[in-house]
mmCIF file of C-alpha atoms in Angstrom:
data_model
loop_
_atom_site.group_PDB
_atom_site.id
_atom_site.type_symbol
_atom_site.label_atom_id
_atom_site.label_comp_id
_atom_site.label_asym_id
_atom_site.label_seq_id
_atom_site.Cartn_x
_atom_site.Cartn_y
_atom_site.Cartn_z
ATOM 1 C CA ASP E 1 0.000 0.000 0.000
ATOM 2 C CA HIS E 2 2.865 2.417 0.739
ATOM 3 C CA MET E 3 5.836 1.336 -1.406
ATOM 4 C CA ALA E 4 6.475 0.321 -4.999
ATOM 5 C CA TRP E 5 6.578 -3.418 -5.719
ATOM 6 C CA SER E 6 10.225 -3.108 -6.820
ATOM 7 C CA SER E 7 11.138 -1.797 -3.358
ATOM 8 C CA VAL E 8 9.097 -4.500 -1.641
ATOM 9 C CA PHE E 9 10.872 -7.288 -3.534
ATOM 10 C CA LEU E 10 14.287 -5.719 -2.947
ATOM 11 C CA ILE E 11 13.677 -5.605 0.810
ATOM 12 C CA THR E 12 12.350 -9.169 0.719
ATOM 13 C CA ALA E 13 15.471 -10.324 -1.120
ATOM 14 C CA LEU E 14 17.681 -8.760 1.565
ATOM 15 C CA PHE E 15 15.980 -10.935 4.179
ATOM 16 C CA MET E 16 17.652 -13.921 2.484
ATOM 17 C CA LEU E 17 21.093 -12.670 3.519
ATOM 18 C CA PRO E 18 21.036 -13.977 7.132
ATOM 19 C CA GLY E 19 20.295 -17.481 5.869
ATOM 20 C CA ILE E 20 23.124 -17.293 3.345
ATOM 21 C CA VAL E 21 25.541 -16.119 6.038
ATOM 22 C CA MET E 22 24.491 -18.971 8.314
ATOM 23 C CA THR E 23 25.145 -21.574 5.608
ATOM 24 C CA LEU E 24 28.696 -20.214 5.295
ATOM 25 C CA LEU E 25 29.253 -20.425 9.064
ATOM 26 C CA VAL E 26 27.780 -23.902 9.661
ATOM 27 C CA SER E 27 30.173 -26.802 9.130
ATOM 28 C CA GLU E 28 29.376 -29.563 6.651
ATOM 29 C CA PRO E 29 27.967 -32.688 8.371
ATOM 30 C CA ALA E 30 29.998 -35.880 8.211
ATOM 31 C CA LEU E 31 28.664 -38.413 5.712
ATOM 32 C CA LYS E 32 28.746 -42.176 6.008
ATOM 33 C CA ASN E 33 30.772 -43.987 3.391
ATOM 34 C CA ASN E 34 27.769 -45.411 1.556
ATOM 35 C CA THR E 35 27.539 -42.925 -1.290
ATOM 36 C CA PRO E 36 25.912 -44.518 -4.384
ATOM 37 C CA LYS E 37 28.473 -45.321 -7.046
ATOM 38 C CA THR E 38 26.117 -45.485 -10.026
ATOM 39 C CA LEU E 39 22.919 -43.818 -11.259
ATOM 40 C CA ARG E 40 21.103 -47.116 -10.780
ATOM 41 C CA ALA E 41 22.167 -47.294 -7.141
ATOM 42 C CA ALA E 42 21.136 -43.685 -6.571
ATOM 43 C CA VAL E 43 17.774 -43.689 -8.349
ATOM 44 C CA VAL E 44 16.522 -47.088 -9.494
ATOM 45 C CA GLU E 45 17.340 -49.225 -6.447
ATOM 46 C CA PRO E 46 15.533 -46.960 -3.926
ATOM 47 C CA PHE E 47 12.327 -47.251 -5.979
ATOM 48 C CA GLN E 48 12.721 -51.007 -6.310
ATOM 49 C CA GLU E 49 13.362 -51.384 -2.582
ATOM 50 C CA PHE E 50 10.246 -49.379 -1.683
ATOM 51 C CA ILE E 51 7.994 -51.382 -4.035
ATOM 52 C CA HIS E 52 9.527 -54.708 -2.957
ATOM 53 C CA ARG E 53 9.155 -53.845 0.739
ATOM 54 C CA ARG E 54 5.563 -52.680 0.418
ATOM 55 C CA GLY E 55 4.315 -54.619 -2.566
ATOM 56 C CA SER E 56 2.800 -52.900 -5.587
ATOM 57 C CA ALA E 57 -0.618 -52.359 -3.984
ATOM 58 C CA GLY E 58 0.827 -51.170 -0.682
ATOM 59 C CA ALA E 59 3.264 -48.801 -2.376
ATOM 60 C CA LEU E 60 0.504 -47.257 -4.504
ATOM 61 C CA THR E 61 -1.699 -46.843 -1.428
ATOM 62 C CA ILE E 62 1.044 -44.987 0.439
ATOM 63 C CA LEU E 63 1.770 -42.774 -2.566
ATOM 64 C CA ALA E 64 -1.945 -42.004 -2.937
ATOM 65 C CA PHE E 65 -2.149 -41.070 0.746
ATOM 66 C CA ILE E 66 0.867 -38.769 0.503
ATOM 67 C CA PHE E 67 -0.705 -37.070 -2.519
ATOM 68 C CA LEU E 68 -4.172 -36.673 -0.996
ATOM 69 C CA TYR E 69 -3.547 -35.958 2.715
ATOM 70 C CA LYS E 70 -3.026 -32.228 2.248
ATOM 71 C CA LEU E 71 -4.895 -31.769 -1.037
ATOM 72 C CA GLY E 72 -7.931 -30.009 0.434
ATOM 73 C CA ASP E 73 -5.918 -27.613 2.588
ATOM 74 C CA SER E 74 -3.488 -26.890 -0.241
ATOM 75 C CA MET E 75 -6.291 -25.964 -2.628
ATOM 76 C CA ALA E 76 -8.120 -23.912 0.010
ATOM 77 C CA THR E 77 -5.095 -21.659 0.571
ATOM 78 C CA ALA E 78 -3.933 -21.467 -3.067
ATOM 79 C CA LEU E 79 -5.848 -18.239 -3.699
ATOM 80 C CA ALA E 80 -5.831 -16.893 -0.162
ATOM 81 C CA THR E 81 -4.710 -13.357 -1.023
ATOM 82 C CA PRO E 82 -7.211 -12.870 -3.899
ATOM 83 C CA PHE E 83 -9.886 -14.178 -1.525
ATOM 84 C CA TYR E 84 -9.001 -11.599 1.108
ATOM 85 C CA LEU E 85 -8.945 -8.834 -1.505
ATOM 86 C CA ASP E 86 -12.359 -9.880 -2.811
ATOM 87 C CA LEU E 87 -13.728 -9.569 0.720
ATOM 88 C CA GLY E 88 -12.540 -5.963 0.819
ATOM 89 C CA PHE E 89 -9.426 -6.275 2.981
ATOM 90 C CA SER E 90 -6.652 -3.810 2.143
ATOM 91 C CA LYS E 91 -3.089 -4.921 1.483
ATOM 92 C CA THR E 92 -2.077 -3.384 4.805
ATOM 93 C CA GLU E 93 -4.720 -5.394 6.675
ATOM 94 C CA ILE E 94 -3.668 -8.568 4.874
ATOM 95 C CA GLY E 95 -0.008 -7.939 5.643
ATOM 96 C CA LEU E 96 -0.490 -7.095 9.312
ATOM 97 C CA VAL E 97 -3.375 -9.344 10.312
ATOM 98 C CA ALA E 98 -3.275 -12.285 7.913
ATOM 99 C CA LYS E 99 0.476 -12.850 7.951
ATOM 100 C CA ASN E 100 0.944 -12.416 11.699
ATOM 101 C CA ALA E 101 -2.115 -14.536 12.436
ATOM 102 C CA GLY E 102 -0.686 -17.210 10.153
ATOM 103 C CA LEU E 103 2.982 -17.179 11.142
ATOM 104 C CA TRP E 104 2.888 -17.628 14.896
ATOM 105 C CA PRO E 105 0.125 -20.268 15.092
ATOM 106 C CA SER E 106 2.003 -22.203 12.388
ATOM 107 C CA VAL E 107 5.211 -22.145 14.450
ATOM 108 C CA ILE E 108 3.330 -23.038 17.635
ATOM 109 C CA GLY E 109 1.439 -25.785 15.803
ATOM 110 C CA GLY E 110 4.679 -27.297 14.565
ATOM 111 C CA MET E 111 6.160 -27.366 18.070
ATOM 112 C CA LEU E 112 2.996 -28.660 19.733
ATOM 113 C CA GLY E 113 2.590 -31.198 16.951
ATOM 114 C CA GLY E 114 6.030 -32.607 17.654
ATOM 115 C CA ILE E 115 5.392 -32.753 21.405
ATOM 116 C CA TRP E 116 1.925 -34.302 21.154
ATOM 117 C CA MET E 117 3.031 -36.753 18.472
ATOM 118 C CA THR E 118 5.599 -38.310 20.804
ATOM 119 C CA ARG E 119 2.742 -39.099 23.175
ATOM 120 C CA LEU E 120 0.057 -39.998 20.648
ATOM 121 C CA GLY E 121 2.205 -41.860 18.140
ATOM 122 C CA ILE E 122 2.426 -41.050 14.448
ATOM 123 C CA ASN E 123 -0.792 -42.857 13.524
ATOM 124 C CA ARG E 124 -3.104 -41.152 15.991
ATOM 125 C CA ALA E 125 -1.422 -37.809 15.342
ATOM 126 C CA LEU E 126 -2.186 -38.149 11.631
ATOM 127 C CA TRP E 127 -5.838 -38.804 12.439
ATOM 128 C CA ILE E 128 -6.327 -36.028 15.001
ATOM 129 C CA PHE E 129 -4.279 -33.382 13.221
ATOM 130 C CA GLY E 130 -5.882 -34.318 9.903
ATOM 131 C CA PHE E 131 -9.345 -33.614 11.318
ATOM 132 C CA VAL E 132 -8.106 -30.232 12.593
ATOM 133 C CA GLN E 133 -6.906 -29.426 9.065
ATOM 134 C CA MET E 134 -10.316 -30.345 7.637
ATOM 135 C CA LEU E 135 -12.240 -28.221 10.132
ATOM 136 C CA ALA E 136 -9.923 -25.289 9.427
ATOM 137 C CA ILE E 137 -11.019 -25.357 5.777
ATOM 138 C CA LEU E 138 -14.611 -24.766 6.891
ATOM 139 C CA GLY E 139 -13.369 -21.617 8.599
ATOM 140 C CA PHE E 140 -12.682 -20.093 5.183
ATOM 141 C CA ALA E 141 -16.222 -20.986 4.091
ATOM 142 C CA TRP E 142 -17.497 -19.182 7.197
ATOM 143 C CA LEU E 143 -15.332 -16.138 6.448
ATOM 144 C CA ALA E 144 -16.749 -16.036 2.910
ATOM 145 C CA THR E 145 -20.191 -15.743 4.514
ATOM 146 C CA VAL E 146 -19.231 -13.198 7.188
ATOM 147 C CA GLY E 147 -17.326 -10.913 4.818
ATOM 148 C CA HIS E 148 -14.979 -8.113 5.916
ATOM 149 C CA SER E 149 -14.118 -8.717 9.571
ATOM 150 C CA LEU E 150 -10.589 -8.341 10.897
ATOM 151 C CA ALA E 151 -11.391 -10.378 13.992
ATOM 152 C CA TRP E 152 -12.742 -13.335 12.025
ATOM 153 C CA LEU E 153 -9.911 -13.017 9.520
ATOM 154 C CA ALA E 154 -7.382 -13.442 12.324
ATOM 155 C CA VAL E 155 -9.288 -16.331 13.914
ATOM 156 C CA VAL E 156 -9.795 -18.259 10.674
ATOM 157 C CA ILE E 157 -6.211 -17.835 9.521
ATOM 158 C CA GLY E 158 -4.857 -18.626 12.980
ATOM 159 C CA VAL E 159 -6.830 -21.870 13.234
ATOM 160 C CA GLU E 160 -5.827 -22.897 9.703
ATOM 161 C CA ALA E 161 -2.157 -22.176 10.364
ATOM 162 C CA LEU E 162 -2.289 -24.083 13.648
ATOM 163 C CA GLY E 163 -3.846 -27.046 11.859
ATOM 164 C CA VAL E 164 -1.215 -26.931 9.129
ATOM 165 C CA GLY E 165 1.569 -26.818 11.720
ATOM 166 C CA LEU E 166 0.134 -29.799 13.570
ATOM 167 C CA GLY E 167 -0.555 -31.791 10.421
ATOM 168 C CA THR E 168 2.840 -31.084 8.903
ATOM 169 C CA ALA E 169 4.659 -32.336 11.994
ATOM 170 C CA ALA E 170 2.896 -35.711 11.833
ATOM 171 C CA PHE E 171 3.014 -35.872 8.033
ATOM 172 C CA VAL E 172 6.771 -35.294 7.805
ATOM 173 C CA ALA E 173 7.357 -37.795 10.609
ATOM 174 C CA TYR E 174 5.314 -40.379 8.710
ATOM 175 C CA ILE E 175 7.261 -39.776 5.492
ATOM 176 C CA ALA E 176 10.586 -40.052 7.314
ATOM 177 C CA HIS E 177 9.433 -43.237 9.051
ATOM 178 C CA THR E 178 8.360 -44.748 5.725
ATOM 179 C CA THR E 179 11.789 -44.392 4.121
ATOM 180 C CA ASN E 180 14.531 -46.999 4.299
ATOM 181 C CA PRO E 181 17.647 -45.561 6.023
ATOM 182 C CA LEU E 182 19.797 -46.931 3.204
ATOM 183 C CA TYR E 183 17.875 -44.903 0.616
ATOM 184 C CA THR E 184 16.628 -41.992 2.681
ATOM 185 C CA ALA E 185 17.631 -39.208 0.277
ATOM 186 C CA THR E 186 15.927 -40.579 -2.838
ATOM 187 C CA GLN E 187 12.842 -41.938 -1.100
ATOM 188 C CA PHE E 188 12.323 -38.823 1.023
ATOM 189 C CA ALA E 189 12.698 -36.678 -2.105
ATOM 190 C CA LEU E 190 10.131 -38.860 -3.877
ATOM 191 C CA PHE E 191 7.561 -38.591 -1.096
ATOM 192 C CA THR E 192 7.960 -34.866 -0.411
ATOM 193 C CA SER E 193 7.857 -34.078 -4.131
ATOM 194 C CA LEU E 194 4.652 -36.076 -4.495
ATOM 195 C CA ALA E 195 3.137 -34.185 -1.562
ATOM 196 C CA ALA E 196 3.954 -30.934 -3.387
ATOM 197 C CA VAL E 197 2.225 -31.990 -6.623
ATOM 198 C CA PRO E 198 -1.224 -30.665 -5.538
ATOM 199 C CA ARG E 199 0.280 -27.209 -5.051
ATOM 200 C CA THR E 200 1.451 -27.282 -8.670
ATOM 201 C CA PHE E 201 -1.211 -29.093 -10.674
ATOM 202 C CA ALA E 202 -4.412 -29.254 -8.613
ATOM 203 C CA ASN E 203 -4.064 -25.626 -7.521
ATOM 204 C CA ALA E 204 -3.744 -24.523 -11.148
ATOM 205 C CA GLY E 205 -7.479 -25.031 -11.614
ATOM 206 C CA THR E 206 -8.613 -23.292 -8.433
ATOM 207 C CA GLY E 207 -9.234 -20.002 -10.231
ATOM 208 C CA TYR E 208 -11.677 -21.657 -12.609
ATOM 209 C CA LEU E 209 -13.412 -23.392 -9.702
ATOM 210 C CA VAL E 210 -13.841 -20.118 -7.805
ATOM 211 C CA ASP E 211 -15.275 -18.388 -10.889
ATOM 212 C CA TYR E 212 -17.729 -21.245 -11.349
ATOM 213 C CA LEU E 213 -18.677 -22.050 -7.743
ATOM 214 C CA GLY E 214 -18.017 -18.874 -5.785
ATOM 215 C CA TRP E 215 -15.833 -18.709 -2.694
ATOM 216 C CA HIS E 216 -18.188 -20.403 -0.232
ATOM 217 C CA GLN E 217 -18.919 -23.442 -2.379
ATOM 218 C CA PHE E 218 -15.272 -23.657 -3.396
ATOM 219 C CA PHE E 219 -14.164 -24.052 0.227
ATOM 220 C CA ILE E 220 -16.887 -26.644 0.837
ATOM 221 C CA LEU E 221 -15.468 -28.573 -2.135
ATOM 222 C CA CYS E 222 -11.971 -28.333 -0.631
ATOM 223 C CA PHE E 223 -13.342 -29.776 2.613
ATOM 224 C CA PHE E 224 -14.723 -32.824 0.790
ATOM 225 C CA LEU E 225 -11.490 -33.222 -1.188
ATOM 226 C CA ALA E 226 -9.693 -33.694 2.139
ATOM 227 C CA ILE E 227 -11.819 -36.760 2.984
ATOM 228 C CA PRO E 228 -10.133 -39.331 0.658
ATOM 229 C CA GLY E 229 -6.755 -38.733 2.291
ATOM 230 C CA MET E 230 -8.304 -39.279 5.714
ATOM 231 C CA LEU E 231 -9.995 -42.498 4.556
ATOM 232 C CA LEU E 232 -6.648 -43.858 3.373
ATOM 233 C CA LEU E 233 -5.405 -43.588 6.952
ATOM 234 C CA THR E 234 -7.334 -46.779 7.654
ATOM 235 C CA LYS E 235 -4.842 -48.532 5.361
ATOM 236 C CA VAL E 236 -1.542 -46.717 5.921
ATOM 237 C CA ALA E 237 -1.839 -45.611 9.560
ATOM 238 C CA PRO E 238 -4.664 -47.421 11.396
ATOM 239 C CA TRP E 239 -5.632 -46.272 14.856
ATOM 240 C CA VAL E 240 -3.950 -49.108 16.779
ATOM 241 C CA ASN E 241 -2.307 -48.154 20.062
ATOM 242 C CA GLY E 242 -1.135 -44.933 18.408
ATOM 243 C CA VAL E 243 1.870 -46.783 16.994
ATOM 244 C CA SER E 244 2.825 -46.541 13.348
ATOM 245 C CA GLN E 245 2.285 -49.757 11.415
ATOM 246 C CA ASP E 246 5.065 -48.919 8.986
ATOM 247 C CA LYS E 247 7.385 -51.727 10.064
#
């Protein structure tokens, strides 16, 4: 609202400097002497190991879960800023309220998620935190009905960010637990990349959906799109003593 976009991006770029300085100061971690010697060992064997360990059906089920678990939430937040602007919020209000209400609950959610997950187990954490993520999507549908309200904007964004922080903690733990330590790099890259696919492909059509459905119905659709990922939990992370079945 108060500065040119060129100045905004320049200032934003400067905030990358502390991270760059830290990478220069931190020492390189020691690596075990099991570096792959060939392209096959680095790429092909990790895929073969995962499919052999899980079986074709089991591997596809896990991959489907990783793709779908955060699909609804990812689509719901893909056009967050245009949504806020359509409701009449100024860029200043979005910057001050939306970003602060999103940042701190997300950080707190990540920390609480890690603490609670050690007590609940990965499986139960995925279930509970997944339901929080789903309910948070309905908050956006409510905001679309309420309209311009700074208080509700902060509440809705705060709850969504808290749910994302909680869900991400359990989700990343599940992905890490699913990998084989011998092929962690390739398998972890595979799973995290697959989890990011909805943000690239599914989110590309969100603009068309909003034009066709309107904001309220769009968020209701996102809520229902989160259900398949939750249903797959019965296969990949059943609620049994809160202990992951990925062994």
